[in-house]
Tab-separated table of C-alpha atoms in Angstrom:
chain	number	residue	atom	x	y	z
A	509	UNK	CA	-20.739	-6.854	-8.196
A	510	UNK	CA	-22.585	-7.107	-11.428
A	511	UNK	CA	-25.807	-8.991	-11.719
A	512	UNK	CA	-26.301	-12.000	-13.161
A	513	UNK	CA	-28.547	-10.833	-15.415
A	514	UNK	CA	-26.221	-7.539	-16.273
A	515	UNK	CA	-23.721	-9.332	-16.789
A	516	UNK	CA	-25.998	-12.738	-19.122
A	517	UNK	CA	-27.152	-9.335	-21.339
A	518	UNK	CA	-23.743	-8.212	-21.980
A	519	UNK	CA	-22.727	-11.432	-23.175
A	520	UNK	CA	-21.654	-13.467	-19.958
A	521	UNK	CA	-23.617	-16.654	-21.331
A	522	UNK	CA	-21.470	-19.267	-20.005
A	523	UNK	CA	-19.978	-17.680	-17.307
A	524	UNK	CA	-23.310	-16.562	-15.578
A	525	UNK	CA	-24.717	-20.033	-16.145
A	526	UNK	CA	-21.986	-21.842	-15.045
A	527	UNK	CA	-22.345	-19.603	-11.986
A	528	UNK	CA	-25.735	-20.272	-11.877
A	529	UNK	CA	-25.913	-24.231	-11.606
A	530	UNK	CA	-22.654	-24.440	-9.532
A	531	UNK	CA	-25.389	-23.808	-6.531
A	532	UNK	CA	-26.046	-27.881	-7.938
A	533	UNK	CA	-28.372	-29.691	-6.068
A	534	UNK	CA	-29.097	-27.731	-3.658
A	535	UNK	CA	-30.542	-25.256	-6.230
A	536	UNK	CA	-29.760	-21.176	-5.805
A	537	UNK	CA	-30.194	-18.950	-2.324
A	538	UNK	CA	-33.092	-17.392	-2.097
A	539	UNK	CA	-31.887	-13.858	-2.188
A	540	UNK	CA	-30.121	-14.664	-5.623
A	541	UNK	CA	-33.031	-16.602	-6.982
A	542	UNK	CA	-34.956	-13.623	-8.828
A	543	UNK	CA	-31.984	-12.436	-10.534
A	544	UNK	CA	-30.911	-16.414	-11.575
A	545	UNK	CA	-35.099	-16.815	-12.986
A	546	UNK	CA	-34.632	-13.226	-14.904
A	547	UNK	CA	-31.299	-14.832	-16.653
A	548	UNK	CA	-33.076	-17.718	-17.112
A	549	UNK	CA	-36.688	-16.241	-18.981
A	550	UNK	CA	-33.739	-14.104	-20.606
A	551	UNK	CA	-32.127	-17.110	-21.933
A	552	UNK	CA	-35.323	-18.971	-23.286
A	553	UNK	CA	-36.707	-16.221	-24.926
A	554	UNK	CA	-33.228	-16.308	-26.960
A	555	UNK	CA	-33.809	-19.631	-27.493
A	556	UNK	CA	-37.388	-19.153	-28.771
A	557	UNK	CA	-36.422	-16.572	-31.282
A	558	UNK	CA	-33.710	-19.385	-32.449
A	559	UNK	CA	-36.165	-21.568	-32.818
A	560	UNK	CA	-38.525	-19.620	-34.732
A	561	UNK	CA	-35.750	-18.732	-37.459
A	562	UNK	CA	-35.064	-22.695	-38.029
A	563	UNK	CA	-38.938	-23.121	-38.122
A	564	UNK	CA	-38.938	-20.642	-41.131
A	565	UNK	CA	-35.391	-21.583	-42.423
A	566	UNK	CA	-36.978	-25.525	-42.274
A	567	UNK	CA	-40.055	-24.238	-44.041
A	568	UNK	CA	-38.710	-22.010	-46.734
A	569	UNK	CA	-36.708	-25.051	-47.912
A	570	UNK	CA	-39.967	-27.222	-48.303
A	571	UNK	CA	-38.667	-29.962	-45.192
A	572	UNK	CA	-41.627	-31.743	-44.574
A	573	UNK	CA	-42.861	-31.773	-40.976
A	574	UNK	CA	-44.163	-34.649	-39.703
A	575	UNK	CA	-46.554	-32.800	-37.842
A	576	UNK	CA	-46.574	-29.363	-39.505
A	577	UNK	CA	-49.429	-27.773	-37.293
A	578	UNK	CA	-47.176	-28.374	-34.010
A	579	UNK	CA	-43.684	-27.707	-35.746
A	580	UNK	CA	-43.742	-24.626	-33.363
A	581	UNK	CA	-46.180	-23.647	-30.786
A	582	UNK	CA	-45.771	-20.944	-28.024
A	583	UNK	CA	-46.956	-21.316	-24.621
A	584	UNK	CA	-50.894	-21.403	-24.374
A	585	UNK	CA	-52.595	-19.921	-21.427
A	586	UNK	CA	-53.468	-23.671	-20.844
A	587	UNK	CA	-50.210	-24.585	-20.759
A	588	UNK	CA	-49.182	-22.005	-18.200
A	589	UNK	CA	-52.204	-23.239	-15.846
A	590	UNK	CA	-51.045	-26.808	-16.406
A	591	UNK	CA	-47.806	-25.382	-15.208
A	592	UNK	CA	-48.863	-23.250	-12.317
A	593	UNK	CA	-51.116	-26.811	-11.259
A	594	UNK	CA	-48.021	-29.038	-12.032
A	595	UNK	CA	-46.522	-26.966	-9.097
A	596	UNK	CA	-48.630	-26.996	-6.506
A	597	UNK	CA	-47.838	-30.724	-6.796
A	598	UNK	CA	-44.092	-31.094	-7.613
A	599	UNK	CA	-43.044	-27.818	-5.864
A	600	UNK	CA	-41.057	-25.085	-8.032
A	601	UNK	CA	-39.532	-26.556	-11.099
A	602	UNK	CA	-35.944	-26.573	-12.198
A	603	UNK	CA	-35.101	-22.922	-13.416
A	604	UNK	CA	-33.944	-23.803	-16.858
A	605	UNK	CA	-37.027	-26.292	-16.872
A	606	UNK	CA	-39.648	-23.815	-15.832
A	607	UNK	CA	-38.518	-21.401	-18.281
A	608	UNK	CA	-38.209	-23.766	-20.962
A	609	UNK	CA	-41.996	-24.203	-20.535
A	610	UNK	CA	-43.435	-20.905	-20.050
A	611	UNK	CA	-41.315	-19.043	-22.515
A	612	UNK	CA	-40.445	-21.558	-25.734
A	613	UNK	CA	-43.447	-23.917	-25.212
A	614	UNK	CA	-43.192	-26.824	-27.669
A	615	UNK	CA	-41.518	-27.744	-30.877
A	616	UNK	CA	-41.249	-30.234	-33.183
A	617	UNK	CA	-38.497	-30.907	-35.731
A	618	UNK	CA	-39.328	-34.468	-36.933
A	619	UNK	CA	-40.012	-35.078	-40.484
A	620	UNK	CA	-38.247	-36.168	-43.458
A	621	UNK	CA	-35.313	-33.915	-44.588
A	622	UNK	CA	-35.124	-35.216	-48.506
A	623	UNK	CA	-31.692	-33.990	-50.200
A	624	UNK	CA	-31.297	-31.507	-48.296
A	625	UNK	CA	-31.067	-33.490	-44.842
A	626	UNK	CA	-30.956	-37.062	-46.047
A	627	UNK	CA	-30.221	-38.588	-42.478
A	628	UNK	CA	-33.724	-37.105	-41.128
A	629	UNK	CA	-36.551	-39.047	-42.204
A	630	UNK	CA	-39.676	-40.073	-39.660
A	631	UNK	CA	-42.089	-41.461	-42.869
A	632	UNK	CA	-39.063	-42.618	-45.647
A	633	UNK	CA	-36.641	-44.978	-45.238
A	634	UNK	CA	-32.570	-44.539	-45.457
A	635	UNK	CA	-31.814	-45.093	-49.056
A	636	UNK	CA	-28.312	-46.686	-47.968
A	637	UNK	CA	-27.511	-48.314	-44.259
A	638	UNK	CA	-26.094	-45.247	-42.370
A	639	UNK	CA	-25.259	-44.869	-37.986
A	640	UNK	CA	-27.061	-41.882	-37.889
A	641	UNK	CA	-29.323	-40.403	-35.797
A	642	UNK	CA	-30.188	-37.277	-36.477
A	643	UNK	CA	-32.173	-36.638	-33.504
A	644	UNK	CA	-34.358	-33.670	-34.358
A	645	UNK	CA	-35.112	-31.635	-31.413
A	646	UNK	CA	-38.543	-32.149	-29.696
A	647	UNK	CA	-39.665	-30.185	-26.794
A	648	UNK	CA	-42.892	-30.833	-24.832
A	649	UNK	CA	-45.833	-28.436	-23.524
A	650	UNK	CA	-46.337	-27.630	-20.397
A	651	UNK	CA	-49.640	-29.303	-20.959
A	652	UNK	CA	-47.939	-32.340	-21.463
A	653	UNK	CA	-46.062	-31.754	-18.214
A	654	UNK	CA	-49.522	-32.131	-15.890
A	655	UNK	CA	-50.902	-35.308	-18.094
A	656	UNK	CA	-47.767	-37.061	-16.971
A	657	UNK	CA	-47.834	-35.809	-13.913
A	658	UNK	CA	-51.689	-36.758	-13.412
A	659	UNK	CA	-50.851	-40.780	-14.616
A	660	UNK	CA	-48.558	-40.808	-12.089
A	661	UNK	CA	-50.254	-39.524	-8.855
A	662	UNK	CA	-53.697	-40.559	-9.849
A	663	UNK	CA	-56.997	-38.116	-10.471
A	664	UNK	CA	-55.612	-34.818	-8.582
A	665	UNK	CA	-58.908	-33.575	-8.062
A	666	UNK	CA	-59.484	-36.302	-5.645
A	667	UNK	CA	-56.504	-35.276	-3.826
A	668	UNK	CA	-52.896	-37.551	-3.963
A	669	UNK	CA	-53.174	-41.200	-3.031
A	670	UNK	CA	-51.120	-40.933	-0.075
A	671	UNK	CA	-53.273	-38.236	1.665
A	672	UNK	CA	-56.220	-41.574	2.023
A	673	UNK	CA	-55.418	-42.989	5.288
A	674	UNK	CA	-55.979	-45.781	3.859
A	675	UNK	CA	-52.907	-46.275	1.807
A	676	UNK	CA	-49.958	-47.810	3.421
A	677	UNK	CA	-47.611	-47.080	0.715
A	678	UNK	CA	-47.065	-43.571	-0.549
A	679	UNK	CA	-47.859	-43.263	-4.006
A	680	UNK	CA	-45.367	-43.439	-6.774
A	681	UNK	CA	-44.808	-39.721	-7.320
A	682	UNK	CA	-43.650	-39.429	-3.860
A	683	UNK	CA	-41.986	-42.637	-3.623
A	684	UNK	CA	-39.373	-42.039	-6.179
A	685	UNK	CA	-40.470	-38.766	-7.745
A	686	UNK	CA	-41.264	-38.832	-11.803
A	687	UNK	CA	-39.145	-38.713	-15.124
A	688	UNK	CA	-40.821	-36.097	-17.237
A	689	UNK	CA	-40.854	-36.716	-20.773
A	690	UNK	CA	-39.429	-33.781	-22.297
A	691	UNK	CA	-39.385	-35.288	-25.669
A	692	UNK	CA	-38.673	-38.521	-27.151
A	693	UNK	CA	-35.486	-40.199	-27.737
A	694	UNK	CA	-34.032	-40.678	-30.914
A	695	UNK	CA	-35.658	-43.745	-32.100
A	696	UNK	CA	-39.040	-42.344	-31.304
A	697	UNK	CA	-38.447	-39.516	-33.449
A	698	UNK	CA	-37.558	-41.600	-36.296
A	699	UNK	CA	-41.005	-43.162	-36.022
A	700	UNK	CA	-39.681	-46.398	-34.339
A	701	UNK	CA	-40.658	-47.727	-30.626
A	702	UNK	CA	-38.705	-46.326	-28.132
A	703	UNK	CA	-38.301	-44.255	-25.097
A	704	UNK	CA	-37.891	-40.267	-23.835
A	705	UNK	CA	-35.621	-37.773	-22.749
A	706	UNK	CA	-36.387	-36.893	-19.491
A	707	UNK	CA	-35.631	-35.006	-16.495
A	708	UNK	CA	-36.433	-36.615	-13.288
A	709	UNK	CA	-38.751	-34.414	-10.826
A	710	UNK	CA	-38.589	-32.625	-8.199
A	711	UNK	CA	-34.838	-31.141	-8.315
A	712	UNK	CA	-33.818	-28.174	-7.160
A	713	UNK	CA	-30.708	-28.213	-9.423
A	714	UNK	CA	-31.069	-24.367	-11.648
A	715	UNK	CA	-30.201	-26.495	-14.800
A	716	UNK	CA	-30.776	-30.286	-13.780
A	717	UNK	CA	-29.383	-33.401	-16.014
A	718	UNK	CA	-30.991	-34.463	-19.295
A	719	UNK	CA	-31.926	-38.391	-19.377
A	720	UNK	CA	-30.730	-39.237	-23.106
A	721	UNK	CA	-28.544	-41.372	-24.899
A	722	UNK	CA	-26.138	-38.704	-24.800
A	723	UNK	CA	-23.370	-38.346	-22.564
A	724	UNK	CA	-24.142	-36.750	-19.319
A	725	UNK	CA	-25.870	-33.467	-20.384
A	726	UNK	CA	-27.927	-30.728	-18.924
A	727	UNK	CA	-31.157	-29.407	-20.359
A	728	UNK	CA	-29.231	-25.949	-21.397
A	729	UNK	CA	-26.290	-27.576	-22.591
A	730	UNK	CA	-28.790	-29.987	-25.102
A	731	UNK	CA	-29.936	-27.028	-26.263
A	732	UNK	CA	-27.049	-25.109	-27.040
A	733	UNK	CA	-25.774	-28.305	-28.654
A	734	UNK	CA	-29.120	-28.592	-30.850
A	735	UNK	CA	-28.897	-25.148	-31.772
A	736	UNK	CA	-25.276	-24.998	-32.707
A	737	UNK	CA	-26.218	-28.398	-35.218
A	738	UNK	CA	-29.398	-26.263	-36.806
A	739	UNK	CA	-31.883	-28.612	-34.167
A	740	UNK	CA	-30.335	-31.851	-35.468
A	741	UNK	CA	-28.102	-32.025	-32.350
A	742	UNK	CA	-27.384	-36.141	-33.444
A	743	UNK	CA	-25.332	-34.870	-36.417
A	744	UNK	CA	-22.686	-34.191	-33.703
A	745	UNK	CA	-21.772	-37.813	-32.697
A	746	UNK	CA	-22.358	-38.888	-36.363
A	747	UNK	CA	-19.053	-41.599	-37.281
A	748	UNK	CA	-16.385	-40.293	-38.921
A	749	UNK	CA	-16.921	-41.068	-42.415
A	750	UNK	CA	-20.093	-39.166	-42.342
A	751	UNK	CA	-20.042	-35.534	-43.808
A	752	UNK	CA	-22.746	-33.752	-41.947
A	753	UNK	CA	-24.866	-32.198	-44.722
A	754	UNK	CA	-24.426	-28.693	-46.188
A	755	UNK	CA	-27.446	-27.133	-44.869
A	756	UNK	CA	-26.543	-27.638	-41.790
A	757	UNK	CA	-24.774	-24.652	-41.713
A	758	UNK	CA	-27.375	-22.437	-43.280
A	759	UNK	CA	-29.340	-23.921	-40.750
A	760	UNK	CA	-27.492	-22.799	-37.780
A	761	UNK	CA	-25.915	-19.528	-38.807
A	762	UNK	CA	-26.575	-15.943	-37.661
A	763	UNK	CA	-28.297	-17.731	-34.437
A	764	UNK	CA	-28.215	-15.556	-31.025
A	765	UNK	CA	-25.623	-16.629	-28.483
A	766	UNK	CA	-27.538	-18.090	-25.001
């Protein structure tokens, strides 16, 4: 039989993934487990390129980023540390999660769309009362992934809470595990208070569940959904009587398949 990844590069996307997590919780055999990471790195750096494309696409049409510098940012060889550190702690990450990390690194869609997307704003306010939330995709660093993880266990250089015989309780992270932030929810990312998207670590699942407001999603499956609304993936549940906006479409077209 085909590989995995043989078969992800001739255009098995959904098939090979579906494949892929059906291993669930109990995350994917060892001896398959090289070929599921290789479709995995495969399918982030398709993502990455995506993401680059509506970066440029964003910026050629003068949307204003509410934090321009960090719009798009590939993984830094601090990042990758954080994430090799992260590990040593948490144990190896979620396949789609790891990947996520070390191949697309961060992004940041936020801003204020104008005309062009007048649901998206993070600085202006809605000109008319509208139920939409846009929800501009946001993806955290894997630099971001260690400071979490470090205000949960405690100063990691001084060794985990629990290993102080001392300590009758275990300490949180091993309690109950941790949610990590991936990004922030929807309200966040309109510049109100609110809370994250997050997948809770460790899991052994290839392609583990996405905390959201959504419906029950998985990390993949948010972003083939952001992707396939130009990274605006809140367009998709907008109500009825709301057209989504033109550019949209512009936005998301010519995209690779993942």
């Amino acid at each position: 039989m085909a590989s995995w990844t043989s078969r992800y590069r001739s255009g098995e996307h959904v098939a090979v993934w579906n494949e892929i997590s059906a291993h669930g919780a109990a995350g994917v055999p060892e001896n398959l487990r090289e070929d599921a990471e290789e479709v995995a790195f495969e399918t982030m750096h398709r993502v990455a390129t995506n993401l680059d494309v509506l970066v440029d696409r964003l910026s050629s049409a003068n949307y204003a980023f509410a934090s321009p510098d960090t719009a798009r940012q590939s993984p830094t060889t601090t990042d990758l540390e954080a994430i090799a550190k992260a590990e040593t702690v948490i144990g190896p990450l979620p396949l789609s999660v790891r990947a996520c990390l070390t191949i697309v690194g961060s992004v940041d869609l936020c801003g204020d769309g104008g005309s062009l997307l007048p649901h998206v704003r993070y600085h202006t306010p809605l000109h008319e009362s509208c139920d939409v939330g846009p929800d501009p995709l946001v993806l955290h660093s894997g630099q971001m992934l260690w400071d979490q993880l470090s205000s949960v266990v405690g100063d990691l250089d001084l060794g985990c809470a629990c290993t102080d015989p001392g300590e009758e309780e275990p300490c949180a992270f091993h309690a109950s595990g941790f949610n990590f932030s991936i990004a922030p929810d929807r309200a966040a990312k309109e510049n109100f208070s609110g809370g994250d998207q997050y997948v809770n670590l460790p899991a052994a699942h290839p392609d583990p569940q996405l905390e959201c407001e959504w419906a029950p999603i998985s990390l993949l499956g948010y972003l083939r959904l952001s992707l396939a609304w130009g990274g605006f993936p809140g367009y998709s549940i907008r109500p009825a009587d709301v057209p989504p906006p033109p550019f949209l479409t512009k936005l998301s077209s010519q995209l690779l398949e993942f």
